[in-house]
Amino acid sequence: MIPLTKKERAYRISAIALMVICITILHYRSDHFNISSHILFRELYFLPIILAGFWFGVPGGVGASLSVTLLYLPFVLALPEGISSHKFGNLIQIIIFNIFGLLFGLLFGRQKRQQQKLLEAESLAAMGRAVSCIAHDMKTPLMAIGGFVQQVRRKVADDKLTTKLDFAVEQVRRLEALVGDMLAFTKPLNLQWPTGRC
Amino acid sequence: MIPLTKKERAYRISAIALMVICITILHYRSDHFNISSHILFRELYFLPIILAGFWFGVPGGVGASLSVTLLYLPFVLALPEGISSHKFGNLIQIIIFNIFGLLFGLLFGRQKRQQQKLLEAESLAAMGRAVSCIAHDMKTPLMAIGGFVQQVRRKVADDKLTTKLDFAVEQVRRLEALVGDMLAFTKPLNLQWPTGRC
């Protein structure tokens, strides 16, 4: 998941808050008996609730739906008695807001965590593929170098030269140990890979 | 993004279709004048629409909202004249379904593409980090081996031995070329990395 900077976070929270406030103002200013504009404004509340769930998981979705509840409930309770069935519908709507806030928060939060895991796994697999390819490329030349140098080492009598060749062999061993570590690191991954990657 | 298998895809499409059909059946069976159950069932349509947008982007969101429109519109048009304001509200709701289907489809689709790009970039960066670390670990031992073997090569007179040492030097050059390629591959990435990774 792309980690949010503080600025982006603040920007997103402000965007959600602004939406909730604007929709609430529109709602409070609209005529009580103009049901169609009511419905429009009421449905618009879904926008910030689902966005908040999408951006911030459960805390976002539930936070937004509770804010909407707090702002919208006084309006619903203040409705004239004449439209009581509409009032009851509005209360149901508030419950739905909260259920949706929680539900989509859970869904999006879960997806976010899965993405994070996938990202780590994919990075590790890519690293493993690179390391495995390099290790296989290094193996044969290193064995050849070690072999040739040791063959010469056995035939040379001069102490100075044998010391140098011993140093060279030591470094070859060091690189061979590195290759061994690399192959050990990639072995469990190899089982999952399709063939012909190197 | 986790690529969907055919089975998962079919499962998700069936889940959305099932939701839409169940909500529609509930809706058609409910009493025309029981507004609260109406509102409940109507709002439930958001669930498959947003889910479809989340799982399949714009085609999913718009596909689901159009299916809901096709299934729900006959019901709305068949409403008795007595509740015409409710009818008008339902038509607005249908428009909102379609706008939300498109809007959330766009939002989720965009997020999916960003995730895909991030995944590729992160894999490449991880690969680069691994390759760079290995290249730096190999550089010094290889230079030492090459240096020592060449020093001995100059002192040895035996043709057989010089041929072997020449072979060894050739293999060292091959590995050095590999290290050079590895460093060239990781150089542009190095600029973006924090220090102290190796």
CSV table of C-alpha atoms in Angstrom, one decimal:
chain,number,residue,atom,x,y,z
A,1,MET,CA,0.0,0.0,0.0
A,2,ILE,CA,1.2,3.5,-0.8
A,3,PRO,CA,1.9,5.0,2.6
A,4,LEU,CA,0.1,8.3,3.1
A,5,THR,CA,2.1,11.4,3.9
A,6,LYS,CA,0.8,13.6,6.7
A,7,LYS,CA,-0.3,16.1,4.2
A,8,GLU,CA,-2.3,13.6,2.1
A,9,ARG,CA,-3.9,12.2,5.2
A,10,ALA,CA,-4.9,15.7,6.3
A,11,TYR,CA,-6.2,16.5,2.8
A,12,ARG,CA,-8.3,13.3,2.7
A,13,ILE,CA,-9.8,13.9,6.1
A,14,SER,CA,-10.6,17.5,5.2
A,15,ALA,CA,-12.2,16.3,1.9
A,16,ILE,CA,-14.5,13.9,3.8
A,17,ALA,CA,-15.3,16.4,6.5
A,18,LEU,CA,-16.1,19.1,3.9
A,19,MET,CA,-18.4,16.7,2.0
A,20,VAL,CA,-20.3,15.8,5.2
A,21,ILE,CA,-20.7,19.4,6.2
A,22,CYS,CA,-21.7,20.6,2.7
A,23,ILE,CA,-24.3,17.8,2.4
A,24,THR,CA,-25.6,18.6,5.9
A,25,ILE,CA,-26.0,22.3,5.1
A,26,LEU,CA,-27.8,21.5,1.8
A,27,HIS,CA,-30.0,19.2,3.7
A,28,TYR,CA,-30.9,21.6,6.5
A,29,ARG,CA,-31.6,24.4,4.0
A,30,SER,CA,-33.9,22.3,1.9
A,31,ASP,CA,-37.7,22.4,2.1
A,32,HIS,CA,-39.1,19.7,4.5
A,33,PHE,CA,-41.7,18.6,2.1
A,34,ASN,CA,-39.5,18.5,-1.0
A,35,ILE,CA,-38.9,14.8,-0.7
A,36,SER,CA,-36.9,14.4,-3.9
A,37,SER,CA,-34.1,16.8,-2.9
A,38,HIS,CA,-34.2,15.2,0.5
A,39,ILE,CA,-33.5,11.8,-1.0
A,40,LEU,CA,-30.8,13.2,-3.2
A,41,PHE,CA,-29.0,14.8,-0.2
A,42,ARG,CA,-29.5,11.8,2.0
A,43,GLU,CA,-28.1,9.4,-0.6
A,44,LEU,CA,-25.1,11.7,-1.1
A,45,TYR,CA,-24.0,10.9,2.5
A,46,PHE,CA,-22.9,7.5,1.2
A,47,LEU,CA,-20.1,9.2,-0.7
A,48,PRO,CA,-18.1,10.5,2.3
A,49,ILE,CA,-18.9,7.3,4.3
A,50,ILE,CA,-17.7,4.9,1.7
A,51,LEU,CA,-14.7,7.1,0.8
A,52,ALA,CA,-13.7,7.3,4.4
A,53,GLY,CA,-13.9,3.5,4.7
A,54,PHE,CA,-11.9,3.1,1.5
A,55,TRP,CA,-9.1,5.5,2.7
A,56,PHE,CA,-9.0,4.7,6.4
A,57,GLY,CA,-10.6,1.3,6.9
A,58,VAL,CA,-13.0,0.6,9.8
A,59,PRO,CA,-12.0,3.8,11.8
A,60,GLY,CA,-12.7,5.9,8.7
A,61,GLY,CA,-16.0,4.3,7.7
A,62,VAL,CA,-17.4,4.1,11.3
A,63,GLY,CA,-16.1,7.6,12.1
A,64,ALA,CA,-17.8,9.1,9.0
A,65,SER,CA,-21.0,7.2,9.6
A,66,LEU,CA,-21.2,8.3,13.2
A,67,SER,CA,-20.5,12.0,12.2
A,68,VAL,CA,-23.3,11.8,9.7
A,69,THR,CA,-25.5,10.3,12.4
A,70,LEU,CA,-24.7,13.1,14.8
A,71,LEU,CA,-25.4,15.8,12.2
A,72,TYR,CA,-28.4,14.2,10.5
A,73,LEU,CA,-30.3,12.8,13.5
A,74,PRO,CA,-31.4,16.3,14.9
A,75,PHE,CA,-32.8,17.1,11.4
A,76,VAL,CA,-34.7,13.8,11.3
A,77,LEU,CA,-36.1,14.2,14.9
A,78,ALA,CA,-37.2,17.8,14.1
A,79,LEU,CA,-39.3,16.7,11.1
A,80,PRO,CA,-43.0,17.6,11.4
A,81,GLU,CA,-45.3,14.8,12.5
A,82,GLY,CA,-47.2,14.9,9.2
A,83,ILE,CA,-44.5,12.9,7.5
A,84,SER,CA,-43.8,10.3,10.2
A,85,SER,CA,-43.4,7.5,7.7
A,86,HIS,CA,-40.7,9.5,6.0
A,87,LYS,CA,-39.2,10.1,9.5
A,88,PHE,CA,-39.1,6.4,10.1
A,89,GLY,CA,-37.5,5.8,6.7
A,90,ASN,CA,-34.8,8.4,7.7
A,91,LEU,CA,-34.0,6.5,10.9
A,92,ILE,CA,-33.6,3.3,8.9
A,93,GLN,CA,-31.4,5.2,6.6
A,94,ILE,CA,-29.2,6.3,9.5
A,95,ILE,CA,-28.8,2.7,10.7
A,96,ILE,CA,-27.9,1.7,7.1
A,97,PHE,CA,-25.2,4.4,7.0
A,98,ASN,CA,-23.6,3.0,10.1
A,99,ILE,CA,-23.8,-0.6,8.9
A,100,PHE,CA,-22.3,0.4,5.5
A,101,GLY,CA,-19.6,2.4,7.2
A,102,LEU,CA,-18.6,-0.6,9.3
A,103,LEU,CA,-19.0,-3.1,6.4
A,104,PHE,CA,-17.1,-1.3,3.8
A,105,GLY,CA,-14.5,-0.2,6.3
A,106,LEU,CA,-13.9,-3.9,7.1
A,107,LEU,CA,-13.8,-4.9,3.4
A,108,PHE,CA,-11.4,-2.1,2.4
A,109,GLY,CA,-9.2,-2.6,5.5
A,110,ARG,CA,-8.9,-6.3,4.8
A,111,GLN,CA,-8.0,-5.6,1.2
A,112,LYS,CA,-5.4,-3.1,2.3
A,113,ARG,CA,-3.7,-5.7,4.6
A,114,GLN,CA,-3.8,-8.3,1.8
A,115,GLN,CA,-2.1,-5.8,-0.5
A,116,GLN,CA,0.6,-5.1,2.0
A,117,LYS,CA,1.3,-8.8,2.4
A,118,LEU,CA,1.3,-9.3,-1.3
A,119,LEU,CA,3.8,-6.5,-1.8
A,120,GLU,CA,6.2,-7.9,0.8
A,121,ALA,CA,5.9,-11.4,-0.7
A,122,GLU,CA,6.4,-10.2,-4.3
A,123,SER,CA,9.4,-8.1,-3.2
A,124,LEU,CA,10.9,-11.1,-1.5
A,125,ALA,CA,10.2,-13.3,-4.5
A,126,ALA,CA,11.8,-10.8,-6.9
A,127,MET,CA,14.8,-10.6,-4.7
A,128,GLY,CA,15.0,-14.4,-4.6
A,129,ARG,CA,14.8,-14.7,-8.4
A,130,ALA,CA,17.6,-12.2,-8.8
A,131,VAL,CA,19.8,-13.8,-6.2
A,132,SER,CA,19.2,-17.3,-7.6
A,133,CYS,CA,20.1,-16.2,-11.1
A,134,ILE,CA,23.3,-14.6,-10.0
A,135,ALA,CA,24.3,-17.5,-7.8
A,136,HIS,CA,23.9,-19.9,-10.6
A,137,ASP,CA,25.9,-17.7,-12.9
A,138,MET,CA,28.8,-17.5,-10.4
A,139,LYS,CA,29.0,-21.2,-9.4
A,140,THR,CA,30.8,-22.6,-12.5
A,141,PRO,CA,33.4,-19.8,-12.9
A,142,LEU,CA,34.3,-19.9,-9.2
A,143,MET,CA,34.7,-23.7,-9.3
A,144,ALA,CA,37.0,-23.4,-12.3
A,145,ILE,CA,39.1,-20.7,-10.7
A,146,GLY,CA,39.4,-22.7,-7.4
A,147,GLY,CA,40.3,-25.8,-9.3
A,148,PHE,CA,43.0,-24.3,-11.6
A,149,VAL,CA,44.6,-22.2,-8.8
A,150,GLN,CA,44.9,-25.3,-6.5
A,151,GLN,CA,46.4,-27.4,-9.3
A,152,VAL,CA,49.1,-24.7,-9.8
A,153,ARG,CA,49.5,-24.4,-6.1
A,154,ARG,CA,50.5,-28.1,-5.8
A,155,LYS,CA,53.2,-27.7,-8.5
A,156,VAL,CA,54.8,-24.4,-7.3
A,157,ALA,CA,57.6,-24.7,-4.8
A,158,ASP,CA,58.4,-20.9,-4.2
A,159,ASP,CA,57.0,-20.0,-0.7
A,160,LYS,CA,56.1,-16.4,-1.8
A,161,LEU,CA,54.1,-17.7,-4.7
A,162,THR,CA,52.3,-20.4,-2.7
A,163,THR,CA,51.3,-17.8,-0.1
A,164,LYS,CA,49.7,-15.7,-2.8
A,165,LEU,CA,47.9,-18.6,-4.3
A,166,ASP,CA,46.7,-19.6,-0.8
A,167,PHE,CA,45.3,-16.1,-0.5
A,168,ALA,CA,43.6,-16.4,-3.8
A,169,VAL,CA,42.1,-19.8,-2.8
A,170,GLU,CA,40.9,-18.3,0.4
A,171,GLN,CA,39.0,-15.6,-1.5
A,172,VAL,CA,37.5,-18.1,-3.8
A,173,ARG,CA,36.3,-20.1,-0.7
A,174,ARG,CA,34.8,-16.8,0.6
A,175,LEU,CA,32.9,-16.3,-2.7
A,176,GLU,CA,31.8,-19.9,-2.8
A,177,ALA,CA,30.4,-19.5,0.7
A,178,LEU,CA,28.5,-16.4,-0.5
A,179,VAL,CA,27.1,-18.4,-3.4
A,180,GLY,CA,26.1,-21.2,-0.9
A,181,ASP,CA,24.3,-18.6,1.3
A,182,MET,CA,22.6,-17.2,-1.8
A,183,LEU,CA,21.4,-20.6,-2.9
A,184,ALA,CA,20.2,-21.5,0.6
A,185,PHE,CA,18.2,-18.2,0.7
A,186,THR,CA,16.5,-18.9,-2.6
A,187,LYS,CA,15.9,-22.7,-2.2
A,188,PRO,CA,12.5,-22.6,-0.5
A,189,LEU,CA,11.4,-20.1,-3.1
A,190,ASN,CA,12.6,-22.2,-6.0
A,191,LEU,CA,9.9,-24.8,-5.4
A,192,GLN,CA,7.2,-22.2,-6.3
A,193,TRP,CA,8.8,-20.9,-9.5
A,194,PRO,CA,8.1,-21.9,-13.0
A,195,THR,CA,11.1,-23.2,-14.7
A,196,GLY,CA,13.3,-21.3,-17.2
A,197,ARG,CA,13.6,-18.0,-15.2
A,198,CYS,CA,17.4,-17.6,-15.3
B,1,MET,CA,-3.1,-6.7,-7.3
B,2,ILE,CA,-3.8,-10.3,-6.6
B,3,PRO,CA,-4.8,-11.7,-10.0
B,4,LEU,CA,-8.2,-13.4,-9.8
B,5,THR,CA,-8.5,-17.0,-10.9
B,6,LYS,CA,-11.4,-17.9,-13.2
B,7,LYS,CA,-13.2,-19.6,-10.3
B,8,GLU,CA,-12.8,-16.5,-8.0
B,9,ARG,CA,-14.1,-14.3,-10.8
B,10,ALA,CA,-17.1,-16.5,-11.4
B,11,TYR,CA,-17.7,-16.7,-7.6
B,12,ARG,CA,-17.6,-12.9,-7.2
B,13,ILE,CA,-19.9,-12.2,-10.2
B,14,SER,CA,-22.4,-14.8,-8.9
B,15,ALA,CA,-22.3,-13.2,-5.4
B,16,ILE,CA,-23.1,-9.8,-6.9
B,17,ALA,CA,-25.8,-11.2,-9.2
B,18,LEU,CA,-27.3,-13.2,-6.3
B,19,MET,CA,-27.4,-10.1,-4.1
B,20,VAL,CA,-29.1,-8.0,-6.8
B,21,ILE,CA,-31.7,-10.8,-7.5
B,22,CYS,CA,-32.5,-11.4,-3.8
B,23,ILE,CA,-32.9,-7.7,-3.1
B,24,THR,CA,-35.2,-7.3,-6.1
B,25,ILE,CA,-37.3,-10.3,-5.1
B,26,LEU,CA,-37.6,-8.8,-1.5
B,27,HIS,CA,-38.5,-5.5,-3.1
B,28,TYR,CA,-41.2,-6.9,-5.4
B,29,ARG,CA,-42.8,-8.9,-2.6
B,30,SER,CA,-43.0,-6.1,-0.2
B,31,ASP,CA,-46.1,-4.0,0.4
B,32,HIS,CA,-46.2,-0.9,-1.8
B,33,PHE,CA,-47.2,1.3,1.1
B,34,ASN,CA,-44.7,0.0,3.6
B,35,ILE,CA,-42.2,2.7,3.0
B,36,SER,CA,-39.6,1.7,5.6
B,37,SER,CA,-39.0,-1.8,4.1
B,38,HIS,CA,-38.9,-0.1,0.7
B,39,ILE,CA,-36.2,2.2,1.8
B,40,LEU,CA,-34.3,-0.6,3.4
B,41,PHE,CA,-34.4,-2.8,0.3
B,42,ARG,CA,-33.6,0.2,-2.0
B,43,GLU,CA,-30.5,1.2,0.0
B,44,LEU,CA,-29.3,-2.4,0.0
B,45,TYR,CA,-28.8,-2.1,-3.7
B,46,PHE,CA,-25.8,0.0,-2.9
B,47,LEU,CA,-24.1,-3.1,-1.6
B,48,PRO,CA,-23.8,-5.1,-4.9
B,49,ILE,CA,-23.1,-1.9,-6.9
B,50,ILE,CA,-20.2,-0.8,-4.7
B,51,LEU,CA,-18.9,-4.3,-4.4
B,52,ALA,CA,-19.0,-4.7,-8.1
B,53,GLY,CA,-17.1,-1.5,-8.6
B,54,PHE,CA,-14.6,-2.5,-6.0
B,55,TRP,CA,-13.9,-5.9,-7.6
B,56,PHE,CA,-14.2,-5.1,-11.3
B,57,GLY,CA,-13.7,-1.3,-11.6
B,58,VAL,CA,-15.9,0.7,-14.0
B,59,PRO,CA,-17.3,-2.3,-16.0
B,60,GLY,CA,-18.4,-3.9,-12.7
B,61,GLY,CA,-19.8,-0.7,-11.1
B,62,VAL,CA,-21.7,0.4,-14.2
B,63,GLY,CA,-22.8,-3.2,-15.0
B,64,ALA,CA,-24.3,-3.7,-11.6
B,65,SER,CA,-26.0,-0.3,-11.5
B,66,LEU,CA,-27.5,-0.8,-15.0
B,67,SER,CA,-28.7,-4.3,-13.9
B,68,VAL,CA,-30.3,-2.7,-10.9
B,69,THR,CA,-31.9,0.0,-13.1
B,70,LEU,CA,-33.3,-2.7,-15.4
B,71,LEU,CA,-34.8,-4.7,-12.5
B,72,TYR,CA,-35.9,-1.9,-10.3
B,73,LEU,CA,-37.4,0.5,-12.9
B,74,PRO,CA,-40.5,-1.6,-13.8
B,75,PHE,CA,-41.3,-1.7,-10.1
B,76,VAL,CA,-41.0,2.1,-9.7
B,77,LEU,CA,-43.1,2.7,-12.9
B,78,ALA,CA,-45.8,0.3,-11.6
B,79,LEU,CA,-46.2,2.2,-8.3
B,80,PRO,CA,-49.7,3.5,-7.8
B,81,GLU,CA,-50.2,7.2,-8.6
B,82,GLY,CA,-51.0,8.0,-4.9
B,83,ILE,CA,-47.4,8.0,-3.9
B,84,SER,CA,-46.0,9.9,-6.9
B,85,SER,CA,-43.5,11.9,-4.8
B,86,HIS,CA,-42.2,8.6,-3.6
B,87,LYS,CA,-42.0,7.5,-7.2
B,88,PHE,CA,-40.0,10.6,-8.1
B,89,GLY,CA,-37.7,9.9,-5.3
B,90,ASN,CA,-37.2,6.4,-6.5
B,91,LEU,CA,-36.3,7.7,-10.0
B,92,ILE,CA,-33.7,10.0,-8.4
B,93,GLN,CA,-32.4,7.0,-6.5
B,94,ILE,CA,-31.9,5.1,-9.7
B,95,ILE,CA,-29.9,8.0,-11.2
B,96,ILE,CA,-27.8,8.0,-8.0
B,97,PHE,CA,-27.2,4.2,-8.3
B,98,ASN,CA,-25.7,4.8,-11.8
B,99,ILE,CA,-23.6,7.8,-10.8
B,100,PHE,CA,-22.3,5.9,-7.8
B,101,GLY,CA,-21.6,2.8,-9.9
B,102,LEU,CA,-19.5,4.9,-12.3
B,103,LEU,CA,-17.9,7.0,-9.6
B,104,PHE,CA,-16.8,4.2,-7.3
B,105,GLY,CA,-15.8,2.0,-10.4
B,106,LEU,CA,-13.5,4.8,-11.5
B,107,LEU,CA,-12.1,5.3,-8.0
B,108,PHE,CA,-11.5,1.6,-7.3
B,109,GLY,CA,-10.2,1.0,-10.8
B,110,ARG,CA,-7.6,3.8,-10.5
B,111,GLN,CA,-6.5,2.5,-7.1
B,112,LYS,CA,-6.0,-1.0,-8.6
B,113,ARG,CA,-3.8,0.3,-11.4
B,114,GLN,CA,-1.8,2.3,-8.9
B,115,GLN,CA,-1.3,-0.8,-6.8
B,116,GLN,CA,-0.1,-2.7,-9.8
B,117,LYS,CA,2.5,-0.1,-10.7
B,118,LEU,CA,3.6,0.1,-7.0
B,119,LEU,CA,4.0,-3.7,-7.0
B,120,GLU,CA,6.2,-3.7,-10.1
B,121,ALA,CA,8.3,-0.8,-8.8
B,122,GLU,CA,8.7,-2.4,-5.4
B,123,SER,CA,9.7,-5.7,-6.9
B,124,LEU,CA,12.3,-4.1,-9.1
B,125,ALA,CA,13.6,-2.0,-6.2
B,126,ALA,CA,13.9,-5.1,-4.0
B,127,MET,CA,15.7,-7.0,-6.9
B,128,GLY,CA,18.0,-4.0,-7.3
B,129,ARG,CA,18.8,-3.9,-3.6
B,130,ALA,CA,19.7,-7.6,-3.5
B,131,VAL,CA,21.8,-7.3,-6.7
B,132,SER,CA,23.6,-4.2,-5.4
B,133,CYS,CA,24.5,-5.8,-2.1
B,134,ILE,CA,25.8,-9.0,-3.8
B,135,ALA,CA,27.9,-7.0,-6.3
B,136,HIS,CA,29.5,-5.0,-3.6
B,137,ASP,CA,30.3,-8.1,-1.6
B,138,MET,CA,31.9,-9.8,-4.6
B,139,LYS,CA,34.0,-6.9,-5.9
B,140,THR,CA,36.9,-6.9,-3.4
B,141,PRO,CA,37.5,-10.7,-3.2
B,142,LEU,CA,37.4,-10.9,-7.1
B,143,MET,CA,40.0,-8.1,-7.4
B,144,ALA,CA,42.2,-9.8,-4.8
B,145,ILE,CA,41.9,-13.2,-6.6
B,146,GLY,CA,42.7,-11.6,-10.0
B,147,GLY,CA,45.6,-9.6,-8.6
B,148,PHE,CA,47.3,-12.6,-6.8
B,149,VAL,CA,46.8,-15.0,-9.7
B,150,GLN,CA,48.3,-12.5,-12.2
B,151,GLN,CA,51.3,-11.9,-9.9
B,152,VAL,CA,52.0,-15.6,-9.7
B,153,ARG,CA,51.4,-15.9,-13.5
B,154,ARG,CA,54.3,-13.5,-14.2
B,155,LYS,CA,56.7,-15.5,-12.0
B,156,VAL,CA,55.8,-19.0,-13.3
B,157,ALA,CA,57.7,-20.3,-16.4
B,158,ASP,CA,56.0,-23.7,-16.9
B,159,ASP,CA,53.7,-23.5,-19.9
B,160,LYS,CA,51.2,-25.9,-18.5
B,161,LEU,CA,50.9,-23.9,-15.3
B,162,THR,CA,50.6,-20.5,-17.1
B,163,THR,CA,47.8,-21.9,-19.3
B,164,LYS,CA,45.9,-22.9,-16.1
B,165,LEU,CA,46.5,-19.5,-14.5
B,166,ASP,CA,45.4,-17.8,-17.7
B,167,PHE,CA,42.1,-19.8,-17.6
B,168,ALA,CA,41.7,-18.8,-14.0
B,169,VAL,CA,42.3,-15.1,-14.9
B,170,GLU,CA,39.8,-15.4,-17.7
B,171,GLN,CA,37.1,-16.7,-15.3
B,172,VAL,CA,37.9,-13.9,-12.9
B,173,ARG,CA,37.4,-11.4,-15.7
B,174,ARG,CA,34.1,-13.1,-16.5
B,175,LEU,CA,32.9,-12.7,-13.0
B,176,GLU,CA,34.1,-9.1,-12.9
B,177,ALA,CA,32.1,-8.4,-16.0
B,178,LEU,CA,29.1,-9.9,-14.2
B,179,VAL,CA,29.6,-7.6,-11.2
B,180,GLY,CA,30.0,-4.6,-13.6
B,181,ASP,CA,26.6,-5.5,-15.2
B,182,MET,CA,25.0,-5.9,-11.8
B,183,LEU,CA,26.3,-2.5,-10.7
B,184,ALA,CA,25.2,-0.9,-14.0
B,185,PHE,CA,21.7,-2.4,-13.4
B,186,THR,CA,21.4,-1.0,-9.9
B,187,LYS,CA,23.0,2.4,-10.5
B,188,PRO,CA,19.9,4.4,-11.4
B,189,LEU,CA,18.0,2.9,-8.5
B,190,ASN,CA,20.8,3.6,-6.1
B,191,LEU,CA,20.0,7.3,-6.4
B,192,GLN,CA,16.6,6.8,-4.8
B,193,TRP,CA,17.7,4.6,-1.9
B,194,PRO,CA,18.4,5.7,1.6
B,195,THR,CA,22.0,4.9,2.6
B,196,GLY,CA,23.2,2.0,4.7
B,197,ARG,CA,21.1,-0.7,3.1
B,198,CYS,CA,23.9,-3.2,2.4
